[in-house]
Amino acid sequence: MGDFDGPGDVFLADCPARLAVEVIADKWSVVVLYALSRGSRRHGELVELIGGISKKVLTQTLRRLQDYGLVGRRAYAEVPPRVEYELTELGATLIDPIAILTQWAEHHGDAILAARPE
């Protein structure tokens, strides 16, 4: 298949690479992963940090990222209970690609907005 040969073929419905792309391509996944790139955070801290995300959507996103091994959850036996989320080793491997994507978005965001039909 030329340029697309490699460990996976995202054009195949059952390809693990395609699933990986679907998980990280979710609207909030990249933002949540990037927010955790500077260390563990509590749910409330993430809600405050990430503009526009609801508590419910954040919870769903964190659970999905946990299910796929990208985020870890640590509960502390304290009163009141404290839970923190952090990147796993696998999740941390996404930070460099996310940083590159973020830089691209910062440089080209205005052009994307300008190209939208009115």
PDB file of N, CA and C in Angstrom, residues 2-43:
ATOM      1  N   GLY A   2       2.056   1.169  -0.315  1.00  0.00           N
ATOM      2  CA  GLY A   2       2.887   2.360  -0.458  1.00  0.00           C
ATOM      3  C   GLY A   2       3.155   3.061   0.857  1.00  0.00           C
ATOM      4  N   ASP A   3       2.837   4.368   0.894  1.00  0.00           N
ATOM      5  CA  ASP A   3       3.139   5.204   2.052  1.00  0.00           C
ATOM      6  C   ASP A   3       2.401   4.795   3.319  1.00  0.00           C
ATOM      7  N   PHE A   4       1.366   3.967   3.212  1.00  0.00           N
ATOM      8  CA  PHE A   4       0.567   3.610   4.371  1.00  0.00           C
ATOM      9  C   PHE A   4       0.973   2.271   4.975  1.00  0.00           C
ATOM     10  N   ASP A   5       1.990   1.630   4.417  1.00  0.00           N
ATOM     11  CA  ASP A   5       2.451   0.368   4.986  1.00  0.00           C
ATOM     12  C   ASP A   5       3.068   0.637   6.347  1.00  0.00           C
ATOM     13  N   GLY A   6       2.876  -0.276   7.271  1.00  0.00           N
ATOM     14  CA  GLY A   6       3.435  -0.109   8.608  1.00  0.00           C
ATOM     15  C   GLY A   6       2.771  -1.075   9.559  1.00  0.00           C
ATOM     16  N   PRO A   7       2.865  -0.790  10.858  1.00  0.00           N
ATOM     17  CA  PRO A   7       2.355  -1.716  11.860  1.00  0.00           C
ATOM     18  C   PRO A   7       0.841  -1.868  11.845  1.00  0.00           C
ATOM     19  N   GLY A   8       0.120  -0.937  11.287  1.00  0.00           N
ATOM     20  CA  GLY A   8      -1.337  -1.027  11.231  1.00  0.00           C
ATOM     21  C   GLY A   8      -1.855  -0.345   9.989  1.00  0.00           C
ATOM     22  N   ASP A   9      -3.093  -0.574   9.678  1.00  0.00           N
ATOM     23  CA  ASP A   9      -3.717   0.061   8.524  1.00  0.00           C
ATOM     24  C   ASP A   9      -5.020   0.699   8.995  1.00  0.00           C
ATOM     25  N   VAL A  10      -4.999   2.001   9.242  1.00  0.00           N
ATOM     26  CA  VAL A  10      -6.163   2.688   9.790  1.00  0.00           C
ATOM     27  C   VAL A  10      -7.368   2.662   8.857  1.00  0.00           C
ATOM     28  N   PHE A  11      -7.179   2.182   7.644  1.00  0.00           N
ATOM     29  CA  PHE A  11      -8.300   2.074   6.731  1.00  0.00           C
ATOM     30  C   PHE A  11      -9.125   0.807   6.973  1.00  0.00           C
ATOM     31  N   LEU A  12      -8.571  -0.135   7.726  1.00  0.00           N
ATOM     32  CA  LEU A  12      -9.289  -1.362   8.053  1.00  0.00           C
ATOM     33  C   LEU A  12     -10.108  -1.150   9.322  1.00  0.00           C
ATOM     34  N   ALA A  13     -11.365  -1.587   9.296  1.00  0.00           N
ATOM     35  CA  ALA A  13     -12.280  -1.346  10.415  1.00  0.00           C
ATOM     36  C   ALA A  13     -11.800  -1.959  11.720  1.00  0.00           C
ATOM     37  N   ASP A  14     -11.124  -3.100  11.662  1.00  0.00           N
ATOM     38  CA  ASP A  14     -10.717  -3.781  12.894  1.00  0.00           C
ATOM     39  C   ASP A  14      -9.250  -3.567  13.249  1.00  0.00           C
ATOM     40  N   CYS A  15      -8.637  -2.549  12.697  1.00  0.00           N
ATOM     41  CA  CYS A  15      -7.220  -2.278  12.951  1.00  0.00           C
ATOM     42  C   CYS A  15      -7.039  -1.591  14.313  1.00  0.00           C
ATOM     43  N   PRO A  16      -6.125  -2.101  15.152  1.00  0.00           N
ATOM     44  CA  PRO A  16      -5.861  -1.442  16.436  1.00  0.00           C
ATOM     45  C   PRO A  16      -5.418   0.016  16.282  1.00  0.00           C
ATOM     46  N   ALA A  17      -4.700   0.321  15.222  1.00  0.00           N
ATOM     47  CA  ALA A  17      -4.267   1.702  14.995  1.00  0.00           C
ATOM     48  C   ALA A  17      -5.470   2.617  14.782  1.00  0.00           C
ATOM     49  N   ARG A  18      -6.478   2.106  14.109  1.00  0.00           N
ATOM     50  CA  ARG A  18      -7.688   2.905  13.885  1.00  0.00           C
ATOM     51  C   ARG A  18      -8.403   3.171  15.201  1.00  0.00           C
ATOM     52  N   LEU A  19      -8.478   2.170  16.057  1.00  0.00           N
ATOM     53  CA  LEU A  19      -9.083   2.365  17.372  1.00  0.00           C
ATOM     54  C   LEU A  19      -8.306   3.413  18.156  1.00  0.00           C
ATOM     55  N   ALA A  20      -6.997   3.345  18.108  1.00  0.00           N
ATOM     56  CA  ALA A  20      -6.159   4.314  18.822  1.00  0.00           C
ATOM     57  C   ALA A  20      -6.440   5.735  18.326  1.00  0.00           C
ATOM     58  N   VAL A  21      -6.567   5.904  17.016  1.00  0.00           N
ATOM     59  CA  VAL A  21      -6.871   7.218  16.452  1.00  0.00           C
ATOM     60  C   VAL A  21      -8.249   7.681  16.922  1.00  0.00           C
ATOM     61  N   GLU A  22      -9.224   6.782  16.931  1.00  0.00           N
ATOM     62  CA  GLU A  22     -10.571   7.147  17.375  1.00  0.00           C
ATOM     63  C   GLU A  22     -10.580   7.590  18.837  1.00  0.00           C
ATOM     64  N   VAL A  23      -9.803   6.924  19.679  1.00  0.00           N
ATOM     65  CA  VAL A  23      -9.766   7.271  21.104  1.00  0.00           C
ATOM     66  C   VAL A  23      -9.180   8.660  21.302  1.00  0.00           C
ATOM     67  N   ILE A  24      -8.079   8.950  20.657  1.00  0.00           N
ATOM     68  CA  ILE A  24      -7.434  10.243  20.889  1.00  0.00           C
ATOM     69  C   ILE A  24      -8.038  11.366  20.049  1.00  0.00           C
ATOM     70  N   ALA A  25      -8.822  11.039  19.026  1.00  0.00           N
ATOM     71  CA  ALA A  25      -9.410  12.064  18.178  1.00  0.00           C
ATOM     72  C   ALA A  25     -10.701  12.631  18.766  1.00  0.00           C
ATOM     73  N   ASP A  26     -11.174  12.074  19.860  1.00  0.00           N
ATOM     74  CA  ASP A  26     -12.352  12.607  20.533  1.00  0.00           C
ATOM     75  C   ASP A  26     -12.116  14.078  20.873  1.00  0.00           C
ATOM     76  N   LYS A  27     -13.165  14.874  20.831  1.00  0.00           N
ATOM     77  CA  LYS A  27     -13.061  16.318  21.044  1.00  0.00           C
ATOM     78  C   LYS A  27     -12.290  16.696  22.303  1.00  0.00           C
ATOM     79  N   TRP A  28     -12.509  15.971  23.391  1.00  0.00           N
ATOM     80  CA  TRP A  28     -11.912  16.357  24.667  1.00  0.00           C
ATOM     81  C   TRP A  28     -10.672  15.554  25.037  1.00  0.00           C
ATOM     82  N   SER A  29     -10.431  14.427  24.418  1.00  0.00           N
ATOM     83  CA  SER A  29      -9.321  13.561  24.826  1.00  0.00           C
ATOM     84  C   SER A  29      -7.976  14.264  24.780  1.00  0.00           C
ATOM     85  N   VAL A  30      -7.671  14.917  23.693  1.00  0.00           N
ATOM     86  CA  VAL A  30      -6.381  15.581  23.542  1.00  0.00           C
ATOM     87  C   VAL A  30      -6.217  16.675  24.590  1.00  0.00           C
ATOM     88  N   VAL A  31      -7.281  17.426  24.848  1.00  0.00           N
ATOM     89  CA  VAL A  31      -7.210  18.517  25.818  1.00  0.00           C
ATOM     90  C   VAL A  31      -6.964  17.959  27.223  1.00  0.00           C
ATOM     91  N   VAL A  32      -7.671  16.894  27.579  1.00  0.00           N
ATOM     92  CA  VAL A  32      -7.503  16.291  28.903  1.00  0.00           C
ATOM     93  C   VAL A  32      -6.097  15.710  29.040  1.00  0.00           C
ATOM     94  N   LEU A  33      -5.641  15.004  28.035  1.00  0.00           N
ATOM     95  CA  LEU A  33      -4.289  14.445  28.092  1.00  0.00           C
ATOM     96  C   LEU A  33      -3.249  15.549  28.242  1.00  0.00           C
ATOM     97  N   TYR A  34      -3.407  16.616  27.492  1.00  0.00           N
ATOM     98  CA  TYR A  34      -2.454  17.722  27.568  1.00  0.00           C
ATOM     99  C   TYR A  34      -2.506  18.393  28.939  1.00  0.00           C
ATOM    100  N   ALA A  35      -3.704  18.506  29.514  1.00  0.00           N
ATOM    101  CA  ALA A  35      -3.849  19.095  30.851  1.00  0.00           C
ATOM    102  C   ALA A  35      -3.119  18.261  31.900  1.00  0.00           C
ATOM    103  N   LEU A  36      -3.068  16.953  31.695  1.00  0.00           N
ATOM    104  CA  LEU A  36      -2.388  16.071  32.641  1.00  0.00           C
ATOM    105  C   LEU A  36      -0.889  15.961  32.376  1.00  0.00           C
ATOM    106  N   SER A  37      -0.410  16.598  31.326  1.00  0.00           N
ATOM    107  CA  SER A  37       1.005  16.476  30.965  1.00  0.00           C
ATOM    108  C   SER A  37       1.935  17.134  31.976  1.00  0.00           C
ATOM    109  N   ARG A  38       1.395  18.029  32.787  1.00  0.00           N
ATOM    110  CA  ARG A  38       2.227  18.724  33.779  1.00  0.00           C
ATOM    111  C   ARG A  38       2.093  18.118  35.174  1.00  0.00           C
ATOM    112  N   GLY A  39       1.444  16.964  35.249  1.00  0.00           N
ATOM    113  CA  GLY A  39       1.328  16.297  36.538  1.00  0.00           C
ATOM    114  C   GLY A  39      -0.100  15.926  36.863  1.00  0.00           C
ATOM    115  N   SER A  40      -0.267  15.206  37.957  1.00  0.00           N
ATOM    116  CA  SER A  40      -1.592  14.729  38.340  1.00  0.00           C
ATOM    117  C   SER A  40      -2.480  15.894  38.754  1.00  0.00           C
ATOM    118  N   ARG A  41      -3.780  15.688  38.548  1.00  0.00           N
ATOM    119  CA  ARG A  41      -4.760  16.725  38.880  1.00  0.00           C
ATOM    120  C   ARG A  41      -6.038  16.080  39.379  1.00  0.00           C
ATOM    121  N   ARG A  42      -6.743  16.829  40.189  1.00  0.00           N
ATOM    122  CA  ARG A  42      -8.048  16.393  40.665  1.00  0.00           C
ATOM    123  C   ARG A  42      -9.102  16.778  39.636  1.00  0.00           C
ATOM    124  N   HIS A  43     -10.263  16.121  39.746  1.00  0.00           N
ATOM    125  CA  HIS A  43     -11.363  16.362  38.812  1.00  0.00           C
ATOM    126  C   HIS A  43     -11.718  17.849  38.757  1.00  0.00           C
TER     127      HIS A  43
END
